[in-house]
Short mmCIF file of C-alpha atoms in Angstrom, two decimals:
data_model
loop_
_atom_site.label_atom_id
_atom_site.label_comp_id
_atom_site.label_asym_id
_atom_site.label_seq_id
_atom_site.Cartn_x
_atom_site.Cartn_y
_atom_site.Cartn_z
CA UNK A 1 0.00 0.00 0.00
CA UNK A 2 1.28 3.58 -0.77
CA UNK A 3 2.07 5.88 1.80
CA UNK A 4 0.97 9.08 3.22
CA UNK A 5 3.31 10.90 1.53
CA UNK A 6 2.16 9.97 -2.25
CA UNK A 7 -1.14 10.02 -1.86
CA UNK A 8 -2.83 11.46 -5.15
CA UNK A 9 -5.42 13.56 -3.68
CA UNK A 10 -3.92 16.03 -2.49
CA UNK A 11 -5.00 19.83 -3.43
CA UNK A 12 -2.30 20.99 -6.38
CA UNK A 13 -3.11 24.46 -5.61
CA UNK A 14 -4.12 25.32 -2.06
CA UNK A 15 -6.19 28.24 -2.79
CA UNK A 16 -8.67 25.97 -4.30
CA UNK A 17 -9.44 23.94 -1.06
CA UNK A 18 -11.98 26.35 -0.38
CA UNK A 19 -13.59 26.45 -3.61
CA UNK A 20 -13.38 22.39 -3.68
CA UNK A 21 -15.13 22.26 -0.51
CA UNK A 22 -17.73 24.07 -1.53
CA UNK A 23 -18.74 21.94 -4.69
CA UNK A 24 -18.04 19.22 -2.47
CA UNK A 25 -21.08 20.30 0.34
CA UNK A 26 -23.46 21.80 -2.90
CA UNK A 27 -23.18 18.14 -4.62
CA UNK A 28 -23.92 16.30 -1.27
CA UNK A 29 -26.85 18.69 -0.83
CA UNK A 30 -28.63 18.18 -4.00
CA UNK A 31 -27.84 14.17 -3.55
CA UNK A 32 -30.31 14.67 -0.40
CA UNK A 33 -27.49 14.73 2.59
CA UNK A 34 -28.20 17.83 4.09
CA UNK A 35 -25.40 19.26 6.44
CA UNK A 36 -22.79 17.39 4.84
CA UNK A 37 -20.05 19.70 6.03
CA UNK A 38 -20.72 19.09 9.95
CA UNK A 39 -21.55 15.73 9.71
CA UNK A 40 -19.18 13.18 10.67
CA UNK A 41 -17.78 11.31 7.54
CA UNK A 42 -17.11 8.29 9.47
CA UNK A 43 -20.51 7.53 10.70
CA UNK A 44 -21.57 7.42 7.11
CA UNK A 45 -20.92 4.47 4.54
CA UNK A 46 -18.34 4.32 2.10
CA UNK A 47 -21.06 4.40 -0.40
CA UNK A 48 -22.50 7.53 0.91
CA UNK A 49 -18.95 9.49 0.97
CA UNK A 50 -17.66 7.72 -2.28
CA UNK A 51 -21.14 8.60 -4.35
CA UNK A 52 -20.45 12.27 -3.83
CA UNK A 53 -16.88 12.23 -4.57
CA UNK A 54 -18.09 10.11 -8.10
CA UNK A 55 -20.35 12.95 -8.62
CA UNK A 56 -17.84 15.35 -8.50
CA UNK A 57 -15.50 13.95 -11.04
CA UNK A 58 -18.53 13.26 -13.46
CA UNK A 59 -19.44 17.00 -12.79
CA UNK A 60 -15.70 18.13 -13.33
CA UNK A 61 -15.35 15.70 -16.57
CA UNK A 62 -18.30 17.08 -17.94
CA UNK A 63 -17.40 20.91 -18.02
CA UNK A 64 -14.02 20.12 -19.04
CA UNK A 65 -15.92 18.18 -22.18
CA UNK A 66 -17.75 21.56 -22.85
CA UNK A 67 -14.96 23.55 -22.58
CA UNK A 68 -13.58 21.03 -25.52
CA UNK A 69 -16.57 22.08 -27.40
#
């Protein structure tokens, strides 16, 4: 298993934590978990956490495609 130290999610550019965070707590919303940023992520299941990270990436993948366009 990989360690800490090359873990590939880490934030390239720090200023966008914020702005990540934010997408991340509007997708969980409209998926129907309200309060997603005070809720603790351990108490829910890996499904829960995973589907909104998945959503993300489509969401991401998607405007990149337009921006193709």
């Amino acid at each position: 298993m990989a360690s800490n130290n090359s873990r590939s999610n880490r934030t390239l550019i720090p200023e966008a934590r914020h702005g990540l965070d934010q997408f991340k707590y509007e997708v969980a919303s409209e998926m129907g978990m309200q309060n997603y940023d005070h809720v603790d992520k351990g108490n829910l299941s890996s499904r829960q956490n995973g589907s909104v990270g998945g959503e993300m990436v489509r969401r991401m993948v998607q405007s990149y495609e337009q921006n193709l366009k």
